[in-house]
Short mmCIF file of C-alpha atoms in Angstrom, two decimals:
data_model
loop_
_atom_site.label_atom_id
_atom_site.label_comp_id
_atom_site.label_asym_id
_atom_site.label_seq_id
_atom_site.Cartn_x
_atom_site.Cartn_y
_atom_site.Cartn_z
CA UNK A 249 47.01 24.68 1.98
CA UNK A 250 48.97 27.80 0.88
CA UNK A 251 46.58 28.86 -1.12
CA UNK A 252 43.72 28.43 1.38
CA UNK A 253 46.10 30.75 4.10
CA UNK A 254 46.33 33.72 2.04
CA UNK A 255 42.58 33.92 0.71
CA UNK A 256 42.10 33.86 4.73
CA UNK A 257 44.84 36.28 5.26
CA UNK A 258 43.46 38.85 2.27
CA UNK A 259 40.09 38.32 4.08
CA UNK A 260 41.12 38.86 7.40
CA UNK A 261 38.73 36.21 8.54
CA UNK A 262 41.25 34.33 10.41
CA UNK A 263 44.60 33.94 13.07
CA UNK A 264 46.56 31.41 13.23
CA UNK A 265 46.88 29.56 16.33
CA UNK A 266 49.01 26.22 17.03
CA UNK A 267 49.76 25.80 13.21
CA UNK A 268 45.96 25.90 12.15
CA UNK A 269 44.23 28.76 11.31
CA UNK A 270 41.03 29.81 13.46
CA UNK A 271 37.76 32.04 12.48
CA UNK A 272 35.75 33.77 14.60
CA UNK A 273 32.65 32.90 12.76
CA UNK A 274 31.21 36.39 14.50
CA UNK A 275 32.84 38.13 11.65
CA UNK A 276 30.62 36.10 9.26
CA UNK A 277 27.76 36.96 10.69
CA UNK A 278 27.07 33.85 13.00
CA UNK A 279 26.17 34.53 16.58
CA UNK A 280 29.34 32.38 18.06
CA UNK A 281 31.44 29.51 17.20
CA UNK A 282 34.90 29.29 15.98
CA UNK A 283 35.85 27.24 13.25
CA UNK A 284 39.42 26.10 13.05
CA UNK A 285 40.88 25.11 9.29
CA UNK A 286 42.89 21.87 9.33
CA UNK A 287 41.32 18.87 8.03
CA UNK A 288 42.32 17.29 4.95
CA UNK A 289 39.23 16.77 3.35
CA UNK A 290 38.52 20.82 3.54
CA UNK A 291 41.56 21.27 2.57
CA UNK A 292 41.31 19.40 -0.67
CA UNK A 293 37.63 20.50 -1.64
CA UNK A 294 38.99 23.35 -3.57
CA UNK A 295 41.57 21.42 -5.65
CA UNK A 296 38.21 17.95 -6.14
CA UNK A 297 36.16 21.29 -7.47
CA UNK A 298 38.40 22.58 -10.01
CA UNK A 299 39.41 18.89 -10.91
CA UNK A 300 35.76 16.61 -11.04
CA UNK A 301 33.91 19.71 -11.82
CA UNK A 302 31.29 17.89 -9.93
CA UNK A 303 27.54 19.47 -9.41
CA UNK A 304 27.13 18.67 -6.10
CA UNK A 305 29.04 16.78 -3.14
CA UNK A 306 27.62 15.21 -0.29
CA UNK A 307 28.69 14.68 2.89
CA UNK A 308 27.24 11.27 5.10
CA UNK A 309 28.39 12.15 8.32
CA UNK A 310 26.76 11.68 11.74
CA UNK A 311 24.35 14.74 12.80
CA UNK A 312 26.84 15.94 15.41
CA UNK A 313 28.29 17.73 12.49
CA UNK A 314 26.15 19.71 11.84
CA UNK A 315 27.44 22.87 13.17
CA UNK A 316 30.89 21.90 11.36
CA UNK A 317 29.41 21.97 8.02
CA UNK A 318 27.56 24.93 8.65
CA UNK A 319 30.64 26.64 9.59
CA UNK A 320 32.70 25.34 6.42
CA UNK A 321 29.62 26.76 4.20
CA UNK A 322 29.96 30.19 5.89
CA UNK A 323 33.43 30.86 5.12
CA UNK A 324 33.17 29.24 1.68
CA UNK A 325 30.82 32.19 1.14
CA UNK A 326 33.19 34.90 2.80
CA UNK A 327 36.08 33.59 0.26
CA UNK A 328 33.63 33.89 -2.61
CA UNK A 329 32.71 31.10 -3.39
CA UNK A 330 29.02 31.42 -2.78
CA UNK A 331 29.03 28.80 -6.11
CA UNK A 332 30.42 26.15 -4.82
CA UNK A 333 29.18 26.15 -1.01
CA UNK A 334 25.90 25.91 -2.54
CA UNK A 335 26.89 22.83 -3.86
CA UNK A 336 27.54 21.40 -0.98
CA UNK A 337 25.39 18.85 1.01
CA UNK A 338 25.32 17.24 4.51
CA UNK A 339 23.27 14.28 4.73
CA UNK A 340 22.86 13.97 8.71
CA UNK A 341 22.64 10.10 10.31
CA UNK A 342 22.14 9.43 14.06
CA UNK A 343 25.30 7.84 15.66
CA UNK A 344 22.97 6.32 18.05
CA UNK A 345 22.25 2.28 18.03
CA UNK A 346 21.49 -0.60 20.28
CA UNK A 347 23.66 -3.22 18.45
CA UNK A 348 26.49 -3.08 21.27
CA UNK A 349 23.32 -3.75 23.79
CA UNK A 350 22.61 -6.91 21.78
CA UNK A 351 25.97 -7.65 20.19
CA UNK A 352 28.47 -6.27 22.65
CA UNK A 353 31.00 -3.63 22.01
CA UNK A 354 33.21 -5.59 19.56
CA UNK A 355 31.22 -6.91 16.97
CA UNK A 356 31.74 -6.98 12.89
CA UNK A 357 29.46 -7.20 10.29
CA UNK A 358 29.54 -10.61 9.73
CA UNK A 359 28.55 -10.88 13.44
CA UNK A 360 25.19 -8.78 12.63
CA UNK A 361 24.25 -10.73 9.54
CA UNK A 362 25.05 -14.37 11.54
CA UNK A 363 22.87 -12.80 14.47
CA UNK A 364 19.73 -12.04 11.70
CA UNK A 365 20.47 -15.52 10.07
CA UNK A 366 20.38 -17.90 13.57
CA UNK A 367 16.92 -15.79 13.55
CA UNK A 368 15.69 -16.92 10.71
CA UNK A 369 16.32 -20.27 11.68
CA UNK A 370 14.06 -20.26 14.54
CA UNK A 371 11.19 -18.77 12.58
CA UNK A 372 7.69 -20.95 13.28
CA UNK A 373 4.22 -21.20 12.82
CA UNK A 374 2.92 -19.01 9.54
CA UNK A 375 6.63 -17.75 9.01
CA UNK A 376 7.85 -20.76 8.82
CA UNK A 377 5.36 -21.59 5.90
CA UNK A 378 6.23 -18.54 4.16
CA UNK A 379 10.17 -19.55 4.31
CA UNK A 380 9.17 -22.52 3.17
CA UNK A 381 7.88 -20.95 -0.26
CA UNK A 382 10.84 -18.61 -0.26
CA UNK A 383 13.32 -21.39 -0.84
CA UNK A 384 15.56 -23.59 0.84
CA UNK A 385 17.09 -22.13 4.07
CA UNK A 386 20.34 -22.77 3.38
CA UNK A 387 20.38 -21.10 0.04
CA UNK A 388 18.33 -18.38 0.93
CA UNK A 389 18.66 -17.49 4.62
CA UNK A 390 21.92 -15.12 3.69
CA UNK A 391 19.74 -13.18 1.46
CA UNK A 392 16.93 -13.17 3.86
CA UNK A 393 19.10 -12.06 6.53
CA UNK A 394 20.28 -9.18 4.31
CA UNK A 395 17.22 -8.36 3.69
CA UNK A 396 15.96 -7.64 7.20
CA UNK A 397 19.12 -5.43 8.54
CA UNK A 398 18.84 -3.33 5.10
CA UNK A 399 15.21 -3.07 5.70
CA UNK A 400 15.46 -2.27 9.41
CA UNK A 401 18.40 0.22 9.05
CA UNK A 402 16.47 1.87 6.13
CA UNK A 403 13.27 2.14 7.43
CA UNK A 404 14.56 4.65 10.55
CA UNK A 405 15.22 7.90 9.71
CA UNK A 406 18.30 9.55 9.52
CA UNK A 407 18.11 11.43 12.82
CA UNK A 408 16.49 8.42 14.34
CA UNK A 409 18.37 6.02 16.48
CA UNK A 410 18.90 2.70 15.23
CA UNK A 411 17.24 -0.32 16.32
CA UNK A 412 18.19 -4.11 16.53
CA UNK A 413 15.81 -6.54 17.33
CA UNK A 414 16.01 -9.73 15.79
CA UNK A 415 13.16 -10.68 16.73
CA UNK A 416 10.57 -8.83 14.77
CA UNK A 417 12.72 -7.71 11.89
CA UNK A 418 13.70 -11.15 11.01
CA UNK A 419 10.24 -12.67 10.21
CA UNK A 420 7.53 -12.14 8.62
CA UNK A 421 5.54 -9.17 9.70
CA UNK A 422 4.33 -6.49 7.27
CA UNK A 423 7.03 -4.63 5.52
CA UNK A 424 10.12 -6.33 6.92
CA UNK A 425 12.80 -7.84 4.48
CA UNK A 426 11.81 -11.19 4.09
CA UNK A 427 8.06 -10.41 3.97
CA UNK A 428 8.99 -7.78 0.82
CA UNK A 429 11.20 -11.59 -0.38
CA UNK A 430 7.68 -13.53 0.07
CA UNK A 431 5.23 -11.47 -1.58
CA UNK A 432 7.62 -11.54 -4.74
CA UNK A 433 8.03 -14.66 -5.02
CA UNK A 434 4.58 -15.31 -4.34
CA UNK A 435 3.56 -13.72 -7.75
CA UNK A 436 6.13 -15.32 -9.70
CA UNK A 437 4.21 -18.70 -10.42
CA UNK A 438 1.36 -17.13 -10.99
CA UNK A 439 3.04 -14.72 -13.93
CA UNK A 440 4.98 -18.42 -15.14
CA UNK A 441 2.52 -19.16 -18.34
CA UNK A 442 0.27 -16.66 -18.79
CA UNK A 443 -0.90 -15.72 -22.04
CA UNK A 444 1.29 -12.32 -22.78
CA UNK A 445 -0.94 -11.69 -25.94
CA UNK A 446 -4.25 -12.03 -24.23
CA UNK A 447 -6.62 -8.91 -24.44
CA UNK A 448 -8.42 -7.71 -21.34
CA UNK A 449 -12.00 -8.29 -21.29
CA UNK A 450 -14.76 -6.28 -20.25
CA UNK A 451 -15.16 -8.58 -17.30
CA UNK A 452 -11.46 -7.85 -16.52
CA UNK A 453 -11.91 -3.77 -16.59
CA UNK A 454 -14.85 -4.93 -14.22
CA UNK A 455 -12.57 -6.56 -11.98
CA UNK A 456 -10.16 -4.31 -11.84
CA UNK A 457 -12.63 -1.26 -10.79
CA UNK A 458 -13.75 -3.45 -7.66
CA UNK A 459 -12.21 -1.61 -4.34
CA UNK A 460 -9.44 -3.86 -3.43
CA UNK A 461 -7.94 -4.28 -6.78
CA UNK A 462 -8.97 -0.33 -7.63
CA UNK A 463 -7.48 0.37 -4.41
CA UNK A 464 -4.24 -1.51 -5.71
CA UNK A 465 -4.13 0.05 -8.81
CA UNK A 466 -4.18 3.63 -6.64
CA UNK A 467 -1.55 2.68 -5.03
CA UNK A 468 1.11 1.02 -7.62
CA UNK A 469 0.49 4.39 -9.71
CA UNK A 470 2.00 6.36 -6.48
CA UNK A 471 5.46 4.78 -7.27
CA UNK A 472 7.47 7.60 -9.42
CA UNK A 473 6.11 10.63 -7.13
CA UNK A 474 7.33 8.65 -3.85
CA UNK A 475 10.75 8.16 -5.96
CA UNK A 476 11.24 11.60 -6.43
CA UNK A 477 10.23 12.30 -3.49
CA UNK A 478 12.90 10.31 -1.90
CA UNK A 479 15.59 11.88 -3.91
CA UNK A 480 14.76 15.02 -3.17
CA UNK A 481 14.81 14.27 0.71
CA UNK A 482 17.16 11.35 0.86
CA UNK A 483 15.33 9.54 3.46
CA UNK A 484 15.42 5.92 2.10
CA UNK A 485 12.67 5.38 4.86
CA UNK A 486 9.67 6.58 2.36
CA UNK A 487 10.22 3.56 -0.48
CA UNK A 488 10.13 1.09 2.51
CA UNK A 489 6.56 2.31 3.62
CA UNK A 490 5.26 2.42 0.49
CA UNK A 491 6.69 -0.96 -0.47
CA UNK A 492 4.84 -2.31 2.84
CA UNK A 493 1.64 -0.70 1.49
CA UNK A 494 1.88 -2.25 -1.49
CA UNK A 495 1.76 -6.05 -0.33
CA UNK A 496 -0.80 -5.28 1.80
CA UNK A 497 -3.34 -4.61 -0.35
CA UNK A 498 -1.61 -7.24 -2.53
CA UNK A 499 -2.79 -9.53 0.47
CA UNK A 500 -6.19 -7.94 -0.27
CA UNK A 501 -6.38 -8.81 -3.58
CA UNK A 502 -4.91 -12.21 -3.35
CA UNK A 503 -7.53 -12.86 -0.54
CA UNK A 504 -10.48 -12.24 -2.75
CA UNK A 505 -9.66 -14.27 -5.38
CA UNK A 506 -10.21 -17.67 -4.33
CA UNK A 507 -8.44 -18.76 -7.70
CA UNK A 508 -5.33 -17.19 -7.18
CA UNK A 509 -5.09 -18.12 -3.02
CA UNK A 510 -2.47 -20.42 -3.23
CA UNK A 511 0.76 -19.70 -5.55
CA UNK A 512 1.42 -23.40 -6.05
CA UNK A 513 2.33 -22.22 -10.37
CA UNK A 514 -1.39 -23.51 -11.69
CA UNK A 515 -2.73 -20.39 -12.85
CA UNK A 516 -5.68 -21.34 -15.14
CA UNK A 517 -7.79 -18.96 -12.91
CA UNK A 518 -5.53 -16.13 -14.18
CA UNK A 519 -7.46 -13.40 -16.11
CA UNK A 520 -5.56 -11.41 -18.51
CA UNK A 521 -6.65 -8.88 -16.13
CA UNK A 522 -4.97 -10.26 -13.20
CA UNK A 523 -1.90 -10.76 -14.54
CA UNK A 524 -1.16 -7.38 -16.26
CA UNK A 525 -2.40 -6.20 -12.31
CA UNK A 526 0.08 -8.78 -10.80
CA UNK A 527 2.99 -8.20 -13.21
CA UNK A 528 3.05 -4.57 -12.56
CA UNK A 529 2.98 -5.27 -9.00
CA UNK A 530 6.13 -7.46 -9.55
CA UNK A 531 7.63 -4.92 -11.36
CA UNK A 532 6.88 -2.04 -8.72
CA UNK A 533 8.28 -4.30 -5.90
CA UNK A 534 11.54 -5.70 -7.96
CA UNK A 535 12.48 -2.37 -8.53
CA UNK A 536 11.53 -0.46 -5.60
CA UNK A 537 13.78 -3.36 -3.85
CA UNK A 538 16.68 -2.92 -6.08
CA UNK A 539 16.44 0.77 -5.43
CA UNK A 540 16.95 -0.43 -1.68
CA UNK A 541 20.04 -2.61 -2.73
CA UNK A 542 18.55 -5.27 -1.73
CA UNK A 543 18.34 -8.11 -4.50
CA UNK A 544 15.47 -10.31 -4.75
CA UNK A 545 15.82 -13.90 -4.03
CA UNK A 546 13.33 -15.21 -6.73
CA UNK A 547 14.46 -15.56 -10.26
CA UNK A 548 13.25 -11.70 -12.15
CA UNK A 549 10.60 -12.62 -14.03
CA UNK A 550 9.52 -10.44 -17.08
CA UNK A 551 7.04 -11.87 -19.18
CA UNK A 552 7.09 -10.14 -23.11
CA UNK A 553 3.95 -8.44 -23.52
CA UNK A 554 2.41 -6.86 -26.64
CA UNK A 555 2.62 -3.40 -25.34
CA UNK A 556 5.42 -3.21 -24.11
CA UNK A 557 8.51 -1.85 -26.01
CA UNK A 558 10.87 -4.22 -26.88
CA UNK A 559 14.12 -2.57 -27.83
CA UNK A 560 16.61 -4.14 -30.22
#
């Protein structure tokens, strides 16, 4: 804190007012604004620097900040340390949500995840068909019900208010939680015994350069640039779309194949083909998933194939 007052003082940035010290952010250029020096956490960002040597630091703090961090970058700079306020980052979120409409004002997180599970429980019709492949509900509904608020908090964007309605996130529909849980486990039996060491045929290639599975193909290959796309952007939002892009033209595939309709673990019908198609769809959505935090309720599944390096 010393050491903060008197790079102020030698600046002559600042005036100290009610034991904090205030700047007239006109004298660093900006229009208007005053920034007053007294939290903590500013406080200590010198002494983390010098001590973590870290390469950047990020900030998650609701978009009404905005101006706050702006100001704290500003008179980094005027102190000279144009170095480190460069590594500096504020990831904006909206404060904004509808849970105390549907929840009430007091409400804890075990109260959301109960509120998405009771949902799940009165899925019918198609959905309920789907759970039904998923698992057991009483093993699986938690991780179902996880699934849905991390895929309907993660699909808005960060300056987007936040939703909560049970009752579309918590089925079925294309790219909610459980639907992402249901397409997985829908490949798994038919990956169970193929043939790892099986060559494509020349029927296969054929197969694979028809529209739906091409189409597929297209798509799957998009996965690293939409990864480093979110990274660079940190809007979680972007793996969730493509994810929900990717089962449905899974659908499409899985639709023209009358073989391969029905997951039920039979999968003579299975070209070599097919499977290397399927298994990289599995891996694309397992990962893309985990990169979500949410964990897949089917058992991972990764068959050894010949081209693929085995280390060890």
């Amino acid at each position: 804190m010393i050491e903060v007052e008197q790079m102020l003082k030698d600046k002559n940035i600042s005036e100290e007012s009610g034991g904090a010290w205030i700047v007239h952010m006109q004298k660093l250029g900006v229009k208007s604004g005053t920034a007053i020096i007294r939290d903590p956490l500013e406080l200590a960002l010198l002494e983390r620097a010098r001590k973590y040597s870290f390469d950047k630091m990020i900030y998650v703090v609701a978009s009404d900040n905005s101006v706050h961090f702006g100001q704290l970058i500003k008179i980094l700079e005027a102190l000279d340390f144009k170095d480190l306020a460069s590594k500096l980052q504020h990831v904006k979120f909206s404060e904004t949500s509808r849970m105390v409409t549907a929840l009430g004002k007091v409400y804890k997180p075990q109260g959301i995840l109960d509120a998405y599970e009771e949902a799940m429980k009165a899925l019918t019709g198609s959905d309920s068909n789907k759970l039904a492949l998923v698992g057991e509900l009483d093993k699986a509904k938690e991780a179902l019900a996880t699934s849905a608020l991390l895929i309907q908090e993660l699909s808005t964007r960060l300056v987007t208010a936040h939703a909560f309605d049970t009752s579309t996130t918590a089925s079925f529909k294309l790219g909610s939680g459980p639907d992402l849980q249901y397409w997985l486990t829908r490949l798994h039996p038919l990956l169970k015994n193929i043939d790892s060491a099986a060559e494509p045929s020349d029927e296969d290639y054929e197969l694979l350069a028809e529209e739906d599975h091409a189409n597929h193909l297209r798509i799957l290959a998009q996965y690293p640039k939409v990864v480093k796309a979110t990274y660079s952007s940190l809007e979680p939002a972007d793996i969730v779309t493509y994810l929900a892009s990717v089962t449905e033209q899974l659908a499409e595939c899985l639709a023209e194949d009358d073989e391969t309709e029905e997951a039920d673990g039979e999968n003579e019908g299975i070209t070599p083909g097919l499977a290397a198609l399927y298994e990289a769809t599995s891996t694309v959505l397992e990962n893309g998933m985990n990169l979500l935090g949410i964990v897949p309720v089917a058992a991972s599944f990764s068959p050894e194939r010949e081209d693929t390096p085995v280390i060890g």
